[in-house]
Short mmCIF file of C-alpha atoms and ligand atoms in Angstrom, two decimals:
data_model
loop_
_atom_site.label_atom_id
_atom_site.label_comp_id
_atom_site.label_asym_id
_atom_site.label_seq_id
_atom_site.Cartn_x
_atom_site.Cartn_y
_atom_site.Cartn_z
CA MET A 1 -16.98 -48.20 -14.28
CA PRO A 2 -13.21 -47.70 -14.12
CA ALA A 3 -12.72 -46.11 -17.50
CA THR A 4 -14.19 -43.31 -19.60
CA LEU A 5 -12.72 -41.81 -22.76
CA PRO A 6 -11.17 -38.43 -21.88
CA ALA A 7 -11.73 -35.56 -24.30
CA LEU A 8 -8.71 -34.52 -26.32
CA PRO A 9 -7.21 -31.31 -24.88
CA TYR A 10 -7.05 -29.83 -28.43
CA ALA A 11 -8.81 -30.20 -31.78
CA HIS A 12 -8.17 -33.24 -33.98
CA ASP A 13 -6.35 -31.07 -36.51
CA ALA A 14 -4.28 -29.17 -33.95
CA LEU A 15 -1.17 -31.33 -34.29
CA GLU A 16 -0.97 -30.98 -38.08
CA PRO A 17 1.29 -31.47 -39.95
CA VAL A 18 3.19 -33.68 -37.50
CA ILE A 19 0.16 -35.87 -36.74
CA ASP A 20 -2.61 -35.73 -39.31
CA THR A 21 -6.28 -35.14 -38.53
CA MET A 22 -7.58 -38.55 -39.59
CA THR A 23 -4.96 -40.34 -37.50
CA MET A 24 -6.04 -38.34 -34.46
CA GLN A 25 -9.73 -39.04 -35.12
CA ILE A 26 -9.23 -42.79 -35.47
CA HIS A 27 -6.59 -43.05 -32.77
CA HIS A 28 -8.66 -41.28 -30.12
CA GLY A 29 -12.20 -42.06 -31.23
CA LYS A 30 -11.73 -45.70 -32.28
CA HIS A 31 -8.55 -47.19 -30.81
CA HIS A 32 -8.63 -45.47 -27.42
CA GLN A 33 -12.39 -45.92 -27.20
CA ALA A 34 -11.95 -49.65 -27.83
CA TYR A 35 -9.50 -49.96 -24.93
CA VAL A 36 -12.01 -48.21 -22.68
CA THR A 37 -14.91 -50.41 -23.80
CA ASN A 38 -12.93 -53.64 -23.59
CA LEU A 39 -11.53 -52.84 -20.15
CA ASN A 40 -15.00 -52.09 -18.81
CA ASN A 41 -16.34 -55.29 -20.34
CA ALA A 42 -13.48 -57.33 -18.84
CA VAL A 43 -14.13 -56.20 -15.25
CA ALA A 44 -17.94 -56.02 -15.46
CA GLY A 45 -19.46 -58.09 -12.68
CA LYS A 46 -16.04 -58.71 -11.10
CA GLY A 47 -16.82 -57.16 -7.71
CA ASP A 48 -14.08 -54.87 -6.38
CA LEU A 49 -12.29 -54.70 -9.70
CA GLU A 50 -15.14 -52.69 -11.17
CA ASN A 51 -14.43 -49.87 -8.74
CA LYS A 52 -10.70 -49.64 -9.33
CA SER A 53 -9.09 -47.19 -11.72
CA ALA A 54 -7.30 -48.54 -14.76
CA GLU A 55 -4.05 -47.33 -13.20
CA GLU A 56 -4.69 -49.28 -10.00
CA LEU A 57 -5.56 -52.37 -12.01
CA ILE A 58 -2.39 -52.39 -14.13
CA ARG A 59 -0.11 -51.50 -11.22
CA ASN A 60 -1.08 -54.74 -9.54
CA LEU A 61 -1.97 -57.21 -12.26
CA SER A 62 -1.22 -60.14 -9.95
CA ALA A 63 -4.39 -59.18 -8.05
CA VAL A 64 -6.46 -59.59 -11.22
CA PRO A 65 -7.89 -63.08 -11.86
CA GLU A 66 -5.92 -64.95 -14.50
CA ASP A 67 -8.86 -65.37 -16.85
CA ILE A 68 -9.19 -61.61 -17.37
CA ARG A 69 -5.57 -60.61 -16.71
CA PRO A 70 -4.52 -60.39 -20.39
CA ALA A 71 -7.58 -58.27 -21.20
CA VAL A 72 -6.91 -55.95 -18.25
CA ARG A 73 -3.21 -55.71 -19.09
CA ASN A 74 -3.83 -54.83 -22.75
CA ASN A 75 -6.91 -52.65 -22.44
CA GLY A 76 -6.14 -51.13 -19.04
CA GLY A 77 -2.65 -50.38 -20.31
CA GLY A 78 -4.09 -49.00 -23.52
CA HIS A 79 -6.39 -46.65 -21.61
CA VAL A 80 -3.70 -45.43 -19.20
CA ASN A 81 -1.11 -45.01 -21.95
CA HIS A 82 -3.34 -43.06 -24.31
CA SER A 83 -4.85 -40.90 -21.57
CA LEU A 84 -1.30 -39.83 -20.71
CA PHE A 85 -0.14 -39.52 -24.32
CA TRP A 86 -2.81 -36.95 -25.30
CA THR A 87 -1.67 -34.68 -22.47
CA LEU A 88 1.98 -35.00 -23.47
CA LEU A 89 1.25 -33.51 -26.89
CA ALA A 90 0.30 -29.94 -27.76
CA PRO A 91 0.06 -27.86 -30.93
CA LYS A 92 3.40 -26.63 -32.19
CA GLY A 93 4.17 -23.20 -30.75
CA LYS A 94 1.15 -23.45 -28.40
CA GLY A 95 2.71 -25.63 -25.75
CA GLY A 96 4.24 -28.12 -28.17
CA GLY A 97 7.87 -28.33 -29.24
CA GLY A 98 10.99 -26.53 -28.14
CA GLU A 99 13.26 -27.91 -25.46
CA PRO A 100 12.64 -28.91 -21.87
CA THR A 101 13.82 -26.19 -19.48
CA GLY A 102 14.26 -25.89 -15.73
CA VAL A 103 14.78 -28.92 -13.53
CA LEU A 104 13.75 -31.43 -16.19
CA GLY A 105 15.90 -29.82 -18.88
CA ASP A 106 18.92 -29.89 -16.52
CA ALA A 107 18.25 -33.52 -15.57
CA ILE A 108 18.03 -34.58 -19.22
CA LYS A 109 21.37 -32.89 -19.98
CA ALA A 110 22.99 -34.44 -16.90
CA SER A 111 21.65 -37.92 -17.71
CA PHE A 112 22.13 -38.09 -21.47
CA GLY A 113 24.80 -35.48 -22.28
CA SER A 114 22.58 -33.09 -24.23
CA PHE A 115 19.00 -32.72 -25.38
CA ALA A 116 20.10 -33.86 -28.86
CA ASP A 117 21.71 -37.01 -27.43
CA PHE A 118 18.57 -37.70 -25.42
CA LYS A 119 16.39 -37.42 -28.52
CA THR A 120 18.64 -39.80 -30.45
CA LYS A 121 18.53 -42.42 -27.69
CA PHE A 122 14.77 -42.06 -27.23
CA GLN A 123 14.14 -42.40 -30.98
CA GLU A 124 16.35 -45.51 -31.06
CA ALA A 125 14.35 -47.07 -28.24
CA GLY A 126 11.13 -46.46 -30.13
CA ALA A 127 12.49 -47.58 -33.50
CA LYS A 128 13.92 -50.82 -32.09
CA ARG A 129 10.75 -51.94 -30.30
CA PHE A 130 9.69 -54.84 -32.50
CA GLY A 131 6.01 -54.84 -33.41
CA SER A 132 3.82 -52.56 -31.32
CA GLY A 133 4.72 -50.66 -28.19
CA TRP A 134 5.81 -47.42 -26.58
CA ALA A 135 9.02 -45.45 -25.99
CA TRP A 136 9.37 -43.92 -22.53
CA LEU A 137 11.38 -41.49 -20.48
CA ILE A 138 11.00 -42.67 -16.90
CA VAL A 139 12.27 -41.99 -13.41
CA LYS A 140 13.82 -45.17 -12.07
CA ASP A 141 15.48 -45.24 -8.66
CA GLY A 142 15.45 -41.43 -8.66
CA LYS A 143 17.20 -41.14 -12.03
CA LEU A 144 16.05 -40.56 -15.60
CA ALA A 145 16.16 -43.56 -17.92
CA ILE A 146 14.86 -44.51 -21.35
CA THR A 147 12.97 -47.73 -21.95
CA SER A 148 10.40 -49.18 -24.31
CA THR A 149 7.45 -51.39 -23.54
CA ALA A 150 5.69 -53.99 -25.66
CA ASN A 151 2.07 -53.69 -26.78
CA GLN A 152 0.15 -51.59 -24.20
CA ASP A 153 2.43 -52.24 -21.23
CA ASN A 154 3.23 -49.23 -19.06
CA PRO A 155 6.32 -48.71 -16.87
CA ILE A 156 4.11 -48.61 -13.75
CA MET A 157 3.51 -52.34 -14.22
CA ALA A 158 5.51 -54.68 -11.99
CA ASP A 159 9.01 -55.88 -12.82
CA ALA A 160 7.65 -59.42 -12.98
CA VAL A 161 5.42 -58.31 -15.86
CA LEU A 162 7.91 -56.07 -17.67
CA THR A 163 11.27 -57.79 -17.30
CA PRO A 164 10.42 -60.74 -19.60
CA THR A 165 9.54 -58.21 -22.35
CA GLY A 166 12.83 -56.33 -22.06
CA ALA A 167 11.19 -53.26 -20.50
CA ALA A 168 12.12 -51.43 -17.31
CA SER A 169 9.69 -50.28 -14.65
CA GLY A 170 9.56 -46.69 -13.40
CA LYS A 171 7.46 -43.56 -13.28
CA PRO A 172 6.61 -42.14 -16.73
CA VAL A 173 7.75 -38.62 -17.65
CA LEU A 174 7.23 -38.91 -21.42
CA GLY A 175 5.62 -41.69 -23.45
CA VAL A 176 5.35 -41.94 -27.23
CA ASP A 177 3.09 -44.41 -28.98
CA VAL A 178 4.96 -46.41 -31.64
CA TRP A 179 2.03 -48.60 -32.76
CA GLU A 180 1.46 -48.34 -36.51
CA HIS A 181 -1.98 -46.88 -35.77
CA ALA A 182 -0.19 -43.81 -34.38
CA TYR A 183 1.63 -42.91 -37.58
CA TYR A 184 0.87 -45.18 -40.55
CA LEU A 185 -1.51 -42.94 -42.53
CA LYS A 186 1.10 -40.20 -42.81
CA TYR A 187 4.43 -41.97 -42.35
CA GLN A 188 3.59 -45.50 -43.61
CA ASN A 189 6.46 -47.84 -42.65
CA LYS A 190 8.80 -44.97 -41.69
CA ARG A 191 8.51 -45.10 -37.91
CA PRO A 192 11.87 -43.30 -37.49
CA ASP A 193 10.51 -40.30 -39.43
CA TYR A 194 7.49 -40.11 -37.12
CA LEU A 195 9.76 -40.30 -34.09
CA ALA A 196 12.02 -37.58 -35.49
CA ALA A 197 9.02 -35.29 -36.09
CA ILE A 198 7.16 -35.86 -32.82
CA TRP A 199 9.42 -33.44 -30.90
CA GLU A 200 7.63 -30.54 -32.60
CA VAL A 201 4.48 -31.37 -30.63
CA VAL A 202 5.83 -32.67 -27.31
CA ASN A 203 4.37 -30.79 -24.36
CA TRP A 204 7.43 -30.32 -22.17
CA ALA A 205 5.52 -28.41 -19.50
CA ARG A 206 3.40 -31.52 -18.94
CA ALA A 207 6.51 -33.75 -18.88
CA ALA A 208 8.03 -31.40 -16.29
CA GLU A 209 4.93 -31.82 -14.09
CA LEU A 210 5.24 -35.60 -14.30
CA TYR A 211 8.96 -35.38 -13.53
CA ALA A 212 8.34 -33.22 -10.45
CA ALA A 213 5.71 -35.65 -9.21
CA ALA A 214 7.92 -38.65 -9.90
CA LYS A 215 10.89 -37.29 -7.99
FE1 FE2 B 301 -2.16 -45.80 -29.80
#
């Protein structure tokens, strides 16, 4: 089977008050679990596809038969995105919050002017994504860029998949879920407030690892 639900690297209540306990329970235990289950169901009995990781599957969606391609795109993307997202968060003051330092911190300042300017642009990308999707900091052609994807698309998907949705491809450094299921219980319709608060629990050490690998 390509997918299993990873354990959260912290307790459900560890991101309070930025992300509430019930949201974490439902988001991880129900939504993420559903992506895992539905991906496994989609590729069951499909030969080689059963042995590929979700990441391999969504990187090369053109190799997936058309009848299951939407299911693999949505649920494979959902599994990859959420598996990454949990690791990019950490309890405030225990790995979460603060500012990126070192090579990543310097690159953010060089690319966006300042950390504050970066945050503004990232929040705009997430706020403007109509419907459901994700905001991303990516490495594209060796440089940092901000993009947003629709639904459960991930920047590692091909340009042919992403370009029609207005998203850019690249290697993810930071991804933030802007589906209503990520914030609605606490923030209701105020997605910008959720995006403004999320910085308190971003795990910059993890983002720095992804940036180093992407370079
Ligand atoms: Fe989500």
